[in-house]
Amino acid sequence: MTHIELMAEILVPLRGDETDVALLQQSLALADLVNGKVASVYAQMDPTELMAWSADGAFATTSATLIQSARDGNEQAWTDVQTRVEALAGGRAGLTVERLVGLQDRLLARRAALSDIVIFACETVRGKTNISPVFEALLMDAHAPIFIPRTPISMLTGTALIAWDGSVEAGRAAKAALPLLRKASKVIIIQSVGALEDEGKDLSDPARLQDWLGRQGIVAHIELMDASKDAASEILKACTTHGAGLLVAGAYGHSRAREFVFGGVTRTLLKTITTPSLMLCH
């Protein structure tokens, strides 16, 4: 069966500093692999939303001065972002940059609505950068497909693992990962029977996913993991055993509160830096 490959849009929320360059380079490599284009976005807060106004004349004057200073800083930061992106693009049509002004999480959620992949650096998903809250908002509230590059993009043409539990989140992740799965030389569906919920257990049968992937032109193998052991550790072990370049998984299948209290597979995957590149969906 022949599948028509459409151009994918890879959305890259920018931090606004030099670290953006490495992430954009990875995004361009990914775009080359999946026949995509890279749309980078820099979101800035409107300075007027950060300042409280008062009828007091002196305070109002001071606030106006601070707001203007903040606006000047925003303009300089935007100029710096444009300069970095344009230097990296080098006339390449597949890389663009745009600016949004307002609440970052809300604006980027709307911007990501029609994007195929949203890419974040490892430091951001581990809560270490100024746009870490944006990552959580896009994953949890906007249900955006998140890609986290942790290995060279070239490894995506090797083995890809899909952690399957039959959940809505895992299904979304598998669909979002199709462009990447089609580039993998081997696809393996892994499942820990002990981690499955009793309700609708038959719907978690990995053969269902295997059949669906087959209809997309992807041959997948099934591997059951040790049900008596921790699912997260078994997933990481499987990634190492198969030398996987990509892991596809649903994020926070249980309530976020329950995941936080008990650790959760998602939290383990996000904080572990030795895993392959991740594709996550909530």
CSV table of C-alpha atoms in Angstrom, one decimal:
chain,number,residue,atom,x,y,z
A,1,MET,CA,0.0,0.0,0.0
A,2,THR,CA,1.3,3.4,-1.0
A,3,HIS,CA,1.0,6.3,1.5
A,4,ILE,CA,1.3,9.9,0.4
A,5,GLU,CA,3.7,11.8,2.6
A,6,LEU,CA,2.6,15.3,3.3
A,7,MET,CA,4.8,18.0,4.6
A,8,ALA,CA,4.8,18.0,8.4
A,9,GLU,CA,5.0,21.2,10.5
A,10,ILE,CA,7.5,21.0,13.3
A,11,LEU,CA,6.8,23.7,15.8
A,12,VAL,CA,9.7,24.9,18.0
A,13,PRO,CA,8.9,27.2,20.9
A,14,LEU,CA,12.0,29.3,21.5
A,15,ARG,CA,13.6,30.2,24.8
A,16,GLY,CA,15.2,33.4,23.3
A,17,ASP,CA,18.8,32.6,24.0
A,18,GLU,CA,21.8,30.8,22.4
A,19,THR,CA,20.5,27.4,23.4
A,20,ASP,CA,17.8,27.7,20.7
A,21,VAL,CA,20.4,27.1,18.0
A,22,ALA,CA,21.0,23.5,19.0
A,23,LEU,CA,17.3,22.7,19.2
A,24,LEU,CA,16.7,24.3,15.8
A,25,GLN,CA,19.5,22.3,14.3
A,26,GLN,CA,17.9,19.1,15.6
A,27,SER,CA,14.5,20.3,14.2
A,28,LEU,CA,16.0,20.9,10.8
A,29,ALA,CA,17.5,17.4,10.8
A,30,LEU,CA,14.1,16.0,11.8
A,31,ALA,CA,12.4,18.0,9.0
A,32,ASP,CA,14.8,16.5,6.5
A,33,LEU,CA,13.8,13.0,7.7
A,34,VAL,CA,10.0,13.4,7.6
A,35,ASN,CA,9.7,15.9,4.7
A,36,GLY,CA,8.8,18.7,7.0
A,37,LYS,CA,9.2,22.4,7.7
A,38,VAL,CA,10.3,24.1,10.9
A,39,ALA,CA,8.2,26.9,12.3
A,40,SER,CA,9.9,28.5,15.3
A,41,VAL,CA,7.9,30.7,17.6
A,42,TYR,CA,9.0,33.2,20.2
A,43,ALA,CA,6.3,34.2,22.7
A,44,GLN,CA,6.7,37.3,24.9
A,45,MET,CA,4.6,38.7,27.7
A,46,ASP,CA,3.1,42.1,27.0
A,47,PRO,CA,4.8,44.4,29.5
A,48,THR,CA,1.5,46.2,30.3
A,49,GLU,CA,0.1,43.0,31.8
A,50,LEU,CA,3.0,42.9,34.2
A,51,MET,CA,2.5,46.4,35.6
A,52,ALA,CA,-0.2,47.6,38.0
A,53,TRP,CA,-1.5,51.1,37.2
A,54,SER,CA,-2.5,53.6,39.8
A,55,ALA,CA,-4.2,57.0,39.8
A,56,ASP,CA,-1.2,58.3,41.7
A,57,GLY,CA,0.7,60.5,39.2
A,58,ALA,CA,4.2,59.6,40.5
A,59,PHE,CA,3.5,55.9,40.5
A,60,ALA,CA,1.9,56.1,37.0
A,61,THR,CA,5.0,57.9,35.7
A,62,THR,CA,7.3,55.3,37.2
A,63,SER,CA,5.2,52.5,35.8
A,64,ALA,CA,5.2,54.0,32.3
A,65,THR,CA,9.0,54.2,32.4
A,66,LEU,CA,9.3,50.6,33.5
A,67,ILE,CA,6.8,49.5,30.8
A,68,GLN,CA,8.8,51.3,28.1
A,69,SER,CA,12.0,49.8,29.4
A,70,ALA,CA,10.4,46.3,29.2
A,71,ARG,CA,9.2,47.0,25.7
A,72,ASP,CA,12.6,48.0,24.6
A,73,GLY,CA,14.0,44.8,26.1
A,74,ASN,CA,11.4,42.8,24.3
A,75,GLU,CA,12.3,44.4,21.0
A,76,GLN,CA,16.0,43.7,21.5
A,77,ALA,CA,15.3,40.1,22.5
A,78,TRP,CA,13.1,39.7,19.4
A,79,THR,CA,15.8,41.2,17.2
A,80,ASP,CA,18.4,38.7,18.7
A,81,VAL,CA,16.0,35.8,18.0
A,82,GLN,CA,15.5,36.8,14.4
A,83,THR,CA,19.2,37.2,13.9
A,84,ARG,CA,20.0,33.7,15.2
A,85,VAL,CA,17.2,32.0,13.2
A,86,GLU,CA,18.1,33.9,10.0
A,87,ALA,CA,21.8,33.0,10.3
A,88,LEU,CA,20.8,29.3,10.8
A,89,ALA,CA,18.4,29.3,7.9
A,90,GLY,CA,20.9,30.7,5.5
A,91,GLY,CA,18.2,31.3,2.9
A,92,ARG,CA,16.6,27.9,3.5
A,93,ALA,CA,12.8,28.1,2.9
A,94,GLY,CA,11.9,25.4,5.4
A,95,LEU,CA,12.7,27.5,8.5
A,96,THR,CA,10.6,30.4,9.7
A,97,VAL,CA,10.3,32.4,12.9
A,98,GLU,CA,7.3,34.3,14.2
A,99,ARG,CA,6.5,36.3,17.3
A,100,LEU,CA,3.6,36.1,19.6
A,101,VAL,CA,2.8,38.7,22.3
A,102,GLY,CA,0.6,37.7,25.3
A,103,LEU,CA,0.3,34.8,27.6
A,104,GLN,CA,2.7,32.1,26.4
A,105,ASP,CA,0.8,29.0,27.3
A,106,ARG,CA,-2.5,30.1,25.8
A,107,LEU,CA,-1.0,31.5,22.6
A,108,LEU,CA,1.3,28.6,21.9
A,109,ALA,CA,-1.5,26.1,22.6
A,110,ARG,CA,-3.5,27.8,19.9
A,111,ARG,CA,-0.5,28.0,17.6
A,112,ALA,CA,0.2,24.3,18.1
A,113,ALA,CA,-3.3,23.2,17.2
A,114,LEU,CA,-2.5,22.4,13.6
A,115,SER,CA,1.2,21.5,14.1
A,116,ASP,CA,2.2,17.8,13.6
A,117,ILE,CA,5.1,17.8,16.1
A,118,VAL,CA,6.1,20.2,18.9
A,119,ILE,CA,9.7,19.8,19.9
A,120,PHE,CA,11.2,20.7,23.3
A,121,ALA,CA,14.8,20.2,24.6
A,122,CYS,CA,15.5,17.8,27.5
A,123,GLU,CA,16.2,20.6,29.9
A,124,THR,CA,12.8,22.1,29.3
A,125,VAL,CA,10.8,19.0,29.9
A,126,ARG,CA,12.7,18.4,33.1
A,127,GLY,CA,11.5,21.8,34.4
A,128,LYS,CA,14.9,23.6,34.0
A,129,THR,CA,14.1,26.4,31.6
A,130,ASN,CA,11.9,29.5,31.3
A,131,ILE,CA,9.5,27.8,28.9
A,132,SER,CA,9.1,24.6,31.0
A,133,PRO,CA,5.5,25.7,32.0
A,134,VAL,CA,4.7,26.0,28.3
A,135,PHE,CA,5.8,22.4,27.8
A,136,GLU,CA,3.4,21.2,30.5
A,137,ALA,CA,0.5,23.3,29.1
A,138,LEU,CA,0.9,22.0,25.6
A,139,LEU,CA,1.2,18.4,26.7
A,140,MET,CA,-1.6,18.4,29.3
A,141,ASP,CA,-4.1,21.0,28.1
A,142,ALA,CA,-3.5,21.3,24.4
A,143,HIS,CA,-2.9,17.5,23.9
A,144,ALA,CA,-0.1,18.5,21.5
A,145,PRO,CA,2.3,15.7,20.2
A,146,ILE,CA,5.6,16.4,21.9
A,147,PHE,CA,8.9,15.2,20.6
A,148,ILE,CA,12.0,15.3,22.8
A,149,PRO,CA,15.3,14.6,21.0
A,150,ARG,CA,17.8,12.7,23.2
A,151,THR,CA,19.8,10.9,20.6
A,152,PRO,CA,21.0,12.0,17.1
A,153,ILE,CA,18.1,12.3,14.7
A,154,SER,CA,19.9,9.7,12.5
A,155,MET,CA,19.0,7.1,15.1
A,156,LEU,CA,15.3,7.5,14.3
A,157,THR,CA,15.9,5.3,11.2
A,158,GLY,CA,16.8,2.4,13.5
A,159,THR,CA,14.5,0.7,16.0
A,160,ALA,CA,11.4,2.4,17.4
A,161,LEU,CA,9.6,1.1,20.5
A,162,ILE,CA,5.9,1.8,21.3
A,163,ALA,CA,4.9,1.4,24.9
A,164,TRP,CA,1.3,0.2,24.6
A,165,ASP,CA,-1.4,-0.1,27.2
A,166,GLY,CA,-4.4,0.5,25.1
A,167,SER,CA,-5.1,3.9,26.6
A,168,VAL,CA,-6.4,7.0,24.7
A,169,GLU,CA,-3.0,8.7,25.4
A,170,ALA,CA,-1.1,5.8,23.9
A,171,GLY,CA,-3.3,5.8,20.8
A,172,ARG,CA,-2.8,9.5,20.3
A,173,ALA,CA,1.0,9.0,20.6
A,174,ALA,CA,1.0,6.2,18.0
A,175,LYS,CA,-0.9,8.3,15.5
A,176,ALA,CA,1.3,11.3,16.0
A,177,ALA,CA,4.4,9.2,15.6
A,178,LEU,CA,3.4,7.7,12.2
A,179,PRO,CA,5.8,9.9,10.2
A,180,LEU,CA,8.7,8.7,12.4
A,181,LEU,CA,7.5,5.1,12.6
A,182,ARG,CA,7.5,4.9,8.8
A,183,LYS,CA,11.2,5.9,8.8
A,184,ALA,CA,12.2,3.2,11.4
A,185,SER,CA,13.9,0.0,10.2
A,186,LYS,CA,12.2,-2.0,13.0
A,187,VAL,CA,9.1,-1.3,15.1
A,188,ILE,CA,8.4,-3.1,18.3
A,189,ILE,CA,5.3,-2.9,20.5
A,190,ILE,CA,6.2,-3.5,24.1
A,191,GLN,CA,3.7,-4.1,26.9
A,192,SER,CA,3.7,-5.0,30.6
A,193,VAL,CA,0.6,-7.0,31.3
A,194,GLY,CA,0.9,-6.2,35.0
A,195,ALA,CA,0.5,-2.5,34.3
A,196,LEU,CA,-2.8,-2.8,32.5
A,197,GLU,CA,-6.1,-1.7,34.0
A,198,ASP,CA,-8.7,-4.4,34.5
A,199,GLU,CA,-11.5,-2.5,32.8
A,200,GLY,CA,-11.4,-3.0,29.0
A,201,LYS,CA,-8.3,-5.2,29.2
A,202,ASP,CA,-9.1,-6.8,25.9
A,203,LEU,CA,-8.9,-3.4,24.3
A,204,SER,CA,-5.3,-3.2,25.4
A,205,ASP,CA,-4.3,-6.2,23.2
A,206,PRO,CA,-1.1,-5.2,21.4
A,207,ALA,CA,-2.4,-7.2,18.4
A,208,ARG,CA,-4.9,-4.4,17.8
A,209,LEU,CA,-2.1,-1.8,17.5
A,210,GLN,CA,-0.1,-4.3,15.3
A,211,ASP,CA,-3.1,-4.6,12.9
A,212,TRP,CA,-3.6,-0.8,12.8
A,213,LEU,CA,0.1,-0.2,12.0
A,214,GLY,CA,-0.1,-2.9,9.3
A,215,ARG,CA,-2.9,-0.9,7.6
A,216,GLN,CA,-0.5,2.1,7.7
A,217,GLY,CA,2.2,0.0,5.9
A,218,ILE,CA,4.2,-0.6,9.0
A,219,VAL,CA,5.3,-4.1,10.1
A,220,ALA,CA,5.5,-4.3,13.9
A,221,HIS,CA,6.6,-7.0,16.3
A,222,ILE,CA,5.2,-7.6,19.8
A,223,GLU,CA,7.2,-8.1,22.9
A,224,LEU,CA,5.7,-8.7,26.3
A,225,MET,CA,7.7,-7.5,29.3
A,226,ASP,CA,8.0,-9.0,32.8
A,227,ALA,CA,4.6,-8.2,34.4
A,228,SER,CA,6.0,-8.6,37.9
A,229,LYS,CA,8.5,-5.7,37.6
A,230,ASP,CA,8.1,-2.0,37.5
A,231,ALA,CA,6.8,-0.9,34.1
A,232,ALA,CA,9.0,2.1,33.8
A,233,SER,CA,12.2,0.2,34.5
A,234,GLU,CA,11.2,-2.5,32.1
A,235,ILE,CA,10.6,0.1,29.3
A,236,LEU,CA,14.0,1.6,29.9
A,237,LYS,CA,15.6,-1.9,29.9
A,238,ALA,CA,13.9,-2.7,26.6
A,239,CYS,CA,15.1,0.6,25.1
A,240,THR,CA,18.7,-0.3,26.0
A,241,THR,CA,18.4,-4.0,24.9
A,242,HIS,CA,17.1,-3.0,21.4
A,243,GLY,CA,19.3,0.1,21.1
A,244,ALA,CA,16.1,2.1,20.3
A,245,GLY,CA,16.3,5.5,18.8
A,246,LEU,CA,12.7,6.4,19.5
A,247,LEU,CA,10.2,5.6,22.3
A,248,VAL,CA,6.5,6.4,21.7
A,249,ALA,CA,4.3,6.5,24.8
A,250,GLY,CA,1.1,8.0,26.2
A,251,ALA,CA,1.7,10.5,28.9
A,252,TYR,CA,0.0,10.5,32.3
A,253,GLY,CA,-2.6,7.8,31.7
A,254,HIS,CA,-3.7,8.1,35.3
A,255,SER,CA,-4.6,11.3,37.0
A,256,ARG,CA,-1.7,13.8,37.4
A,257,ALA,CA,-2.1,13.7,41.2
A,258,ARG,CA,-1.8,9.9,41.2
A,259,GLU,CA,1.2,10.0,38.9
A,260,PHE,CA,2.9,12.6,41.2
A,261,VAL,CA,2.3,10.6,44.3
A,262,PHE,CA,3.3,7.2,42.9
A,263,GLY,CA,6.1,8.3,40.6
A,264,GLY,CA,4.5,7.2,37.3
A,265,VAL,CA,6.0,5.9,34.1
A,266,THR,CA,5.8,9.4,32.5
A,267,ARG,CA,7.7,11.2,35.2
A,268,THR,CA,10.4,8.5,35.1
A,269,LEU,CA,10.8,8.8,31.4
A,270,LEU,CA,10.9,12.6,31.6
A,271,LYS,CA,13.6,12.8,34.3
A,272,THR,CA,15.8,10.0,32.9
A,273,ILE,CA,18.3,11.3,30.4
A,274,THR,CA,19.5,7.9,29.2
A,275,THR,CA,16.3,7.1,27.3
A,276,PRO,CA,16.0,7.4,23.5
A,277,SER,CA,14.2,10.3,21.9
A,278,LEU,CA,10.6,10.5,23.1
A,279,MET,CA,7.3,11.0,21.4
A,280,LEU,CA,4.6,11.8,24.0
A,281,CYS,CA,0.9,12.5,23.9
A,282,HIS,CA,-1.7,13.1,26.6
